[in-house]
């Protein structure tokens, strides 16, 4: 049995649509979670239906879609995706809600640099007023990991409100009206000098203990993990049995992967002469434990 002609016509129409383009239509249904629209431009039997999820209706806070949409209303929206299996279009009205904002966002290019002024700093990231954005809007956002190569406890450690910043554009979101920036992308990668340096022996300071190892800073902005299996011939259960934060130890670089930003270190069989050890203070396990064997390799220094 052949498919109805209406389905063939609809498939042909859907094949002309592309994600990111702007379309118009008429609201035919307002539901709790979405609004359905009939797309303009389809001349075949039946309807070409667009589905606008509740979160894509507007950037304003609403309780129900009926607060901003009504049956018969004309809409302009951006095509998010074409669902050929369900023979419909997923769309976003919020992407076209502010023409001036949309024009500004479409004028930006991923990979380009842009300047702005920090508006506010939060534990989850930084909002930035970008140069050239429409008045009374704040379109720039910097996630915490994109602020610096250095490990920081809070975004306020990297920037402050009112500060001028320049970042690389890593994403432009017309639906949310947001531009994601990276300050880190314009900074020199401090790990670069250690690329292809596997086997290099150096010293570093323990900066943080975690259940499965210790982070050691071997240069400004460069920290690597010494896993519990890399403290001695046998793994230890708790890195705190071996080192304390602030201890200076000798390590060997096992891996410095620029692509994955991965730094792995080893303290196995490394001479620790002259380095401050916490083993004498913390050792409470049996002398036959792996921790004991590690401590016996370190000189016992007087308490400070």
Short mmCIF file of C-alpha atoms in Angstrom, two decimals:
data_model
loop_
_atom_site.label_atom_id
_atom_site.label_comp_id
_atom_site.label_asym_id
_atom_site.label_seq_id
_atom_site.Cartn_x
_atom_site.Cartn_y
_atom_site.Cartn_z
CA UNK A 1 0.00 0.00 0.00
CA UNK A 2 1.35 3.38 -0.97
CA UNK A 3 1.52 6.26 1.50
CA UNK A 4 -1.05 9.03 1.23
CA UNK A 5 -0.17 11.86 -1.12
CA UNK A 6 -0.36 14.31 1.80
CA UNK A 7 2.57 12.54 3.49
CA UNK A 8 4.69 12.72 0.34
CA UNK A 9 3.95 16.42 -0.04
CA UNK A 10 4.79 17.06 3.58
CA UNK A 11 8.07 15.15 3.30
CA UNK A 12 9.05 17.25 0.30
CA UNK A 13 8.23 20.44 2.21
CA UNK A 14 10.20 19.36 5.27
CA UNK A 15 13.21 18.66 3.05
CA UNK A 16 13.32 22.35 2.16
CA UNK A 17 13.68 23.44 5.79
CA UNK A 18 17.02 24.00 7.54
CA UNK A 19 17.91 24.40 11.19
CA UNK A 20 18.58 28.04 12.03
CA UNK A 21 16.32 29.60 9.43
CA UNK A 22 13.39 31.83 10.35
CA UNK A 23 9.81 30.83 9.53
CA UNK A 24 6.35 32.13 10.28
CA UNK A 25 3.09 30.43 11.19
CA UNK A 26 -0.19 30.48 13.08
CA UNK A 27 -0.83 29.04 16.54
CA UNK A 28 -3.28 26.14 16.33
CA UNK A 29 -2.98 24.71 19.86
CA UNK A 30 -1.70 25.82 23.26
CA UNK A 31 -0.77 22.92 25.53
CA UNK A 32 0.80 22.70 28.98
CA UNK A 33 4.25 21.86 27.67
CA UNK A 34 4.25 23.17 24.12
CA UNK A 35 2.53 25.25 21.50
CA UNK A 36 1.66 23.90 18.07
CA UNK A 37 1.82 26.13 15.00
CA UNK A 38 0.85 25.67 11.38
CA UNK A 39 3.77 26.66 9.18
CA UNK A 40 3.28 29.07 6.34
CA UNK A 41 4.36 28.01 2.87
CA UNK A 42 3.00 24.47 2.78
CA UNK A 43 0.48 24.10 -0.04
CA UNK A 44 -0.15 20.37 0.10
CA UNK A 45 -3.09 18.62 1.79
CA UNK A 46 -3.05 18.72 5.55
CA UNK A 47 -0.81 20.90 7.72
CA UNK A 48 2.92 21.33 8.29
CA UNK A 49 3.13 21.48 12.07
CA UNK A 50 5.75 23.16 14.20
CA UNK A 51 6.19 22.30 17.87
CA UNK A 52 7.52 24.98 20.22
CA UNK A 53 8.54 23.61 23.64
CA UNK A 54 7.52 25.68 26.63
CA UNK A 55 11.12 26.71 27.28
CA UNK A 56 11.38 28.13 23.75
CA UNK A 57 8.25 30.28 23.85
CA UNK A 58 9.84 33.29 25.55
CA UNK A 59 12.81 34.29 27.69
CA UNK A 60 10.38 35.76 30.23
CA UNK A 61 9.32 33.76 33.28
CA UNK A 62 5.81 32.35 32.75
CA UNK A 63 3.52 30.00 34.60
CA UNK A 64 1.67 28.63 31.57
CA UNK A 65 2.09 29.00 27.78
CA UNK A 66 -1.36 30.61 27.55
CA UNK A 67 0.11 33.66 29.28
CA UNK A 68 2.06 34.54 26.14
CA UNK A 69 0.40 32.52 23.35
CA UNK A 70 -3.18 32.22 22.09
CA UNK A 71 -4.87 30.24 19.35
CA UNK A 72 -4.79 32.05 16.01
CA UNK A 73 -1.79 34.22 16.98
CA UNK A 74 0.80 34.85 14.28
CA UNK A 75 4.37 33.90 15.21
CA UNK A 76 7.89 34.26 13.87
CA UNK A 77 10.25 31.50 15.00
CA UNK A 78 13.57 29.80 14.34
CA UNK A 79 13.72 26.22 13.12
CA UNK A 80 15.59 24.15 15.72
CA UNK A 81 15.37 20.77 14.00
CA UNK A 82 13.36 18.92 11.39
CA UNK A 83 11.86 15.69 12.73
CA UNK A 84 11.20 13.59 9.65
CA UNK A 85 10.10 10.57 11.66
CA UNK A 86 7.26 12.50 13.33
CA UNK A 87 6.90 14.73 10.26
CA UNK A 88 7.07 17.97 12.20
CA UNK A 89 9.39 20.86 12.94
CA UNK A 90 10.83 21.79 16.33
CA UNK A 91 10.98 25.54 16.66
CA UNK A 92 11.92 28.40 18.99
CA UNK A 93 9.92 31.62 19.30
CA UNK A 94 12.31 33.02 21.91
CA UNK A 95 15.09 33.04 19.29
CA UNK A 96 13.12 35.67 17.35
CA UNK A 97 11.57 37.48 20.30
CA UNK A 98 13.92 40.48 20.09
CA UNK A 99 14.93 41.38 16.48
CA UNK A 100 17.71 43.72 17.63
CA UNK A 101 19.20 41.04 19.86
CA UNK A 102 18.95 38.43 17.14
CA UNK A 103 20.72 40.71 14.67
CA UNK A 104 23.51 41.29 17.20
CA UNK A 105 23.94 37.59 17.91
CA UNK A 106 23.97 36.62 14.24
CA UNK A 107 26.70 39.19 13.67
CA UNK A 108 29.07 37.29 15.98
CA UNK A 109 31.38 34.50 14.90
CA UNK A 110 32.61 31.53 16.89
CA UNK A 111 36.35 31.77 17.35
CA UNK A 112 36.40 35.56 17.13
CA UNK A 113 37.34 37.75 20.08
CA UNK A 114 34.98 40.19 21.78
CA UNK A 115 35.25 42.64 24.63
CA UNK A 116 32.87 43.56 27.40
CA UNK A 117 32.47 44.58 31.02
CA UNK A 118 31.81 42.15 33.83
CA UNK A 119 28.31 42.78 35.18
CA UNK A 120 28.18 40.21 37.99
CA UNK A 121 30.16 37.30 39.41
CA UNK A 122 28.54 34.13 40.75
CA UNK A 123 29.74 30.73 41.90
CA UNK A 124 28.48 29.19 38.63
CA UNK A 125 30.00 31.75 36.28
CA UNK A 126 30.30 35.37 35.17
CA UNK A 127 27.83 37.59 33.30
CA UNK A 128 29.32 40.12 30.88
CA UNK A 129 27.82 43.14 29.11
CA UNK A 130 29.25 42.76 25.63
CA UNK A 131 30.24 45.76 23.54
CA UNK A 132 27.57 46.47 20.94
CA UNK A 133 24.76 44.45 22.50
CA UNK A 134 21.28 46.03 22.66
CA UNK A 135 20.66 48.28 25.65
CA UNK A 136 19.47 46.83 28.95
CA UNK A 137 20.63 43.34 28.03
CA UNK A 138 23.47 41.17 29.27
CA UNK A 139 24.36 38.56 26.68
CA UNK A 140 27.85 37.40 27.65
CA UNK A 141 28.52 34.48 29.98
CA UNK A 142 31.76 32.81 31.10
CA UNK A 143 31.65 29.42 32.79
CA UNK A 144 34.01 28.92 35.69
CA UNK A 145 36.36 26.51 33.85
CA UNK A 146 36.74 29.04 31.02
CA UNK A 147 38.08 31.83 33.23
CA UNK A 148 41.64 30.65 33.73
CA UNK A 149 44.07 27.79 33.36
CA UNK A 150 44.74 28.16 37.06
CA UNK A 151 42.63 26.20 39.52
CA UNK A 152 40.43 28.73 41.30
CA UNK A 153 38.02 28.23 44.17
CA UNK A 154 35.53 30.87 42.96
CA UNK A 155 35.12 32.96 39.79
CA UNK A 156 35.74 36.05 41.94
CA UNK A 157 39.35 34.86 42.19
CA UNK A 158 39.73 35.57 38.46
CA UNK A 159 37.55 38.62 37.69
CA UNK A 160 35.60 41.35 39.49
CA UNK A 161 32.42 43.28 38.67
CA UNK A 162 33.15 46.28 36.48
CA UNK A 163 36.33 44.79 35.03
CA UNK A 164 36.93 45.00 31.27
CA UNK A 165 37.62 41.61 29.71
CA UNK A 166 38.32 40.14 26.30
CA UNK A 167 37.38 36.59 25.46
CA UNK A 168 37.02 34.18 22.58
CA UNK A 169 33.49 33.43 21.45
CA UNK A 170 32.91 29.70 21.88
CA UNK A 171 29.13 29.59 21.39
CA UNK A 172 26.27 31.83 20.25
CA UNK A 173 22.81 30.75 21.45
CA UNK A 174 19.96 32.63 19.78
CA UNK A 175 17.36 30.69 21.78
CA UNK A 176 18.71 31.80 25.15
CA UNK A 177 20.06 35.10 23.89
CA UNK A 178 23.49 34.26 25.22
CA UNK A 179 27.10 34.37 24.07
CA UNK A 180 29.56 32.06 25.80
CA UNK A 181 33.08 33.40 26.12
CA UNK A 182 36.40 31.91 27.14
CA UNK A 183 39.13 33.98 28.74
CA UNK A 184 41.29 30.88 29.00
CA UNK A 185 41.34 30.46 25.23
CA UNK A 186 43.35 33.69 24.91
CA UNK A 187 45.85 32.73 27.61
CA UNK A 188 49.00 30.70 27.10
CA UNK A 189 48.53 27.10 28.11
CA UNK A 190 50.94 26.63 31.03
CA UNK A 191 51.03 22.91 30.27
CA UNK A 192 52.60 23.49 26.84
CA UNK A 193 56.23 23.50 28.08
CA UNK A 194 55.62 20.05 29.58
CA UNK A 195 54.28 18.48 26.39
CA UNK A 196 56.42 15.53 25.29
CA UNK A 197 58.19 15.66 28.66
CA UNK A 198 57.12 12.26 29.91
CA UNK A 199 59.77 10.94 32.27
CA UNK A 200 60.93 14.39 33.42
CA UNK A 201 61.67 14.50 37.16
CA UNK A 202 60.78 17.71 38.97
CA UNK A 203 59.56 18.98 42.32
CA UNK A 204 56.15 20.29 43.27
CA UNK A 205 53.97 21.22 46.19
CA UNK A 206 50.93 19.21 47.28
CA UNK A 207 47.88 21.45 46.84
CA UNK A 208 44.94 19.15 47.52
CA UNK A 209 44.22 15.66 48.82
CA UNK A 210 41.36 13.59 47.43
CA UNK A 211 40.33 10.01 48.27
CA UNK A 212 42.25 8.48 45.37
CA UNK A 213 45.35 10.67 45.26
CA UNK A 214 46.99 14.05 45.65
CA UNK A 215 47.26 17.05 43.35
CA UNK A 216 50.74 18.48 43.04
CA UNK A 217 51.61 21.87 41.51
CA UNK A 218 54.77 21.56 39.42
CA UNK A 219 54.57 25.09 37.89
CA UNK A 220 52.27 28.11 37.94
CA UNK A 221 48.95 26.91 36.56
CA UNK A 222 50.12 23.32 36.19
CA UNK A 223 48.89 20.68 38.60
CA UNK A 224 49.02 16.94 38.18
CA UNK A 225 47.55 13.99 40.00
CA UNK A 226 49.61 11.45 41.90
CA UNK A 227 47.27 8.50 42.12
CA UNK A 228 47.26 6.29 45.20
CA UNK A 229 48.92 3.60 43.09
CA UNK A 230 51.87 5.91 42.35
CA UNK A 231 53.13 6.55 45.87
CA UNK A 232 55.00 3.29 46.18
CA UNK A 233 55.23 -0.32 45.05
CA UNK A 234 51.84 -0.96 46.63
CA UNK A 235 48.82 1.36 46.54
CA UNK A 236 47.77 3.27 49.63
CA UNK A 237 44.20 3.65 50.82
CA UNK A 238 44.52 7.27 51.90
CA UNK A 239 47.01 9.80 50.44
CA UNK A 240 46.89 11.57 53.80
CA UNK A 241 48.97 8.71 55.21
CA UNK A 242 51.74 9.78 52.88
CA UNK A 243 51.60 13.53 52.31
CA UNK A 244 49.90 16.68 53.58
CA UNK A 245 48.81 19.77 51.72
CA UNK A 246 51.81 22.07 51.48
CA UNK A 247 54.39 19.28 51.34
CA UNK A 248 57.05 19.62 48.67
CA UNK A 249 57.82 16.34 46.94
CA UNK A 250 59.73 15.01 43.95
CA UNK A 251 57.65 13.54 41.13
CA UNK A 252 58.07 12.11 37.67
CA UNK A 253 55.78 13.25 34.84
CA UNK A 254 53.96 10.24 33.43
CA UNK A 255 51.74 12.10 30.97
CA UNK A 256 51.13 15.70 29.85
CA UNK A 257 48.27 15.55 27.34
CA UNK A 258 47.44 19.00 25.92
CA UNK A 259 44.33 17.78 24.11
CA UNK A 260 42.67 16.29 27.18
CA UNK A 261 44.40 18.70 29.59
CA UNK A 262 45.53 15.65 31.53
CA UNK A 263 48.56 15.64 33.81
CA UNK A 264 49.51 12.48 35.63
CA UNK A 265 52.48 12.24 37.97
CA UNK A 266 54.26 9.55 39.95
CA UNK A 267 56.19 9.71 43.20
CA UNK A 268 57.12 6.03 43.07
CA UNK A 269 60.80 5.42 43.84
CA UNK A 270 61.48 9.15 43.81
CA UNK A 271 64.14 10.46 46.24
CA UNK A 272 62.47 12.72 48.78
CA UNK A 273 65.62 13.93 50.57
CA UNK A 274 65.23 17.41 51.96
CA UNK A 275 61.48 17.45 51.44
CA UNK A 276 59.09 17.91 54.30
CA UNK A 277 57.19 14.72 55.07
CA UNK A 278 54.08 14.23 57.13
CA UNK A 279 54.68 10.52 57.51
CA UNK A 280 56.27 10.87 60.92
CA UNK A 281 53.21 12.79 62.15
CA UNK A 282 50.46 10.79 60.50
CA UNK A 283 51.65 7.21 60.44
CA UNK A 284 49.31 5.12 62.54
CA UNK A 285 49.09 1.96 60.46
CA UNK A 286 51.13 -1.21 60.78
CA UNK A 287 54.81 -1.05 59.95
CA UNK A 288 54.13 -3.63 57.27
CA UNK A 289 51.70 -1.38 55.39
CA UNK A 290 52.47 0.35 52.12
CA UNK A 291 52.34 3.67 53.92
CA UNK A 292 55.08 2.54 56.33
CA UNK A 293 57.32 1.47 53.49
CA UNK A 294 56.88 4.91 51.91
CA UNK A 295 57.68 6.73 55.14
CA UNK A 296 60.85 4.72 55.65
CA UNK A 297 62.14 6.20 52.39
CA UNK A 298 61.70 9.75 53.70
CA UNK A 299 63.96 11.37 56.31
CA UNK A 300 62.27 12.08 59.61
CA UNK A 301 62.32 15.84 60.05
CA UNK A 302 61.66 17.65 63.32
CA UNK A 303 58.22 19.19 63.80
CA UNK A 304 58.01 22.83 62.79
#
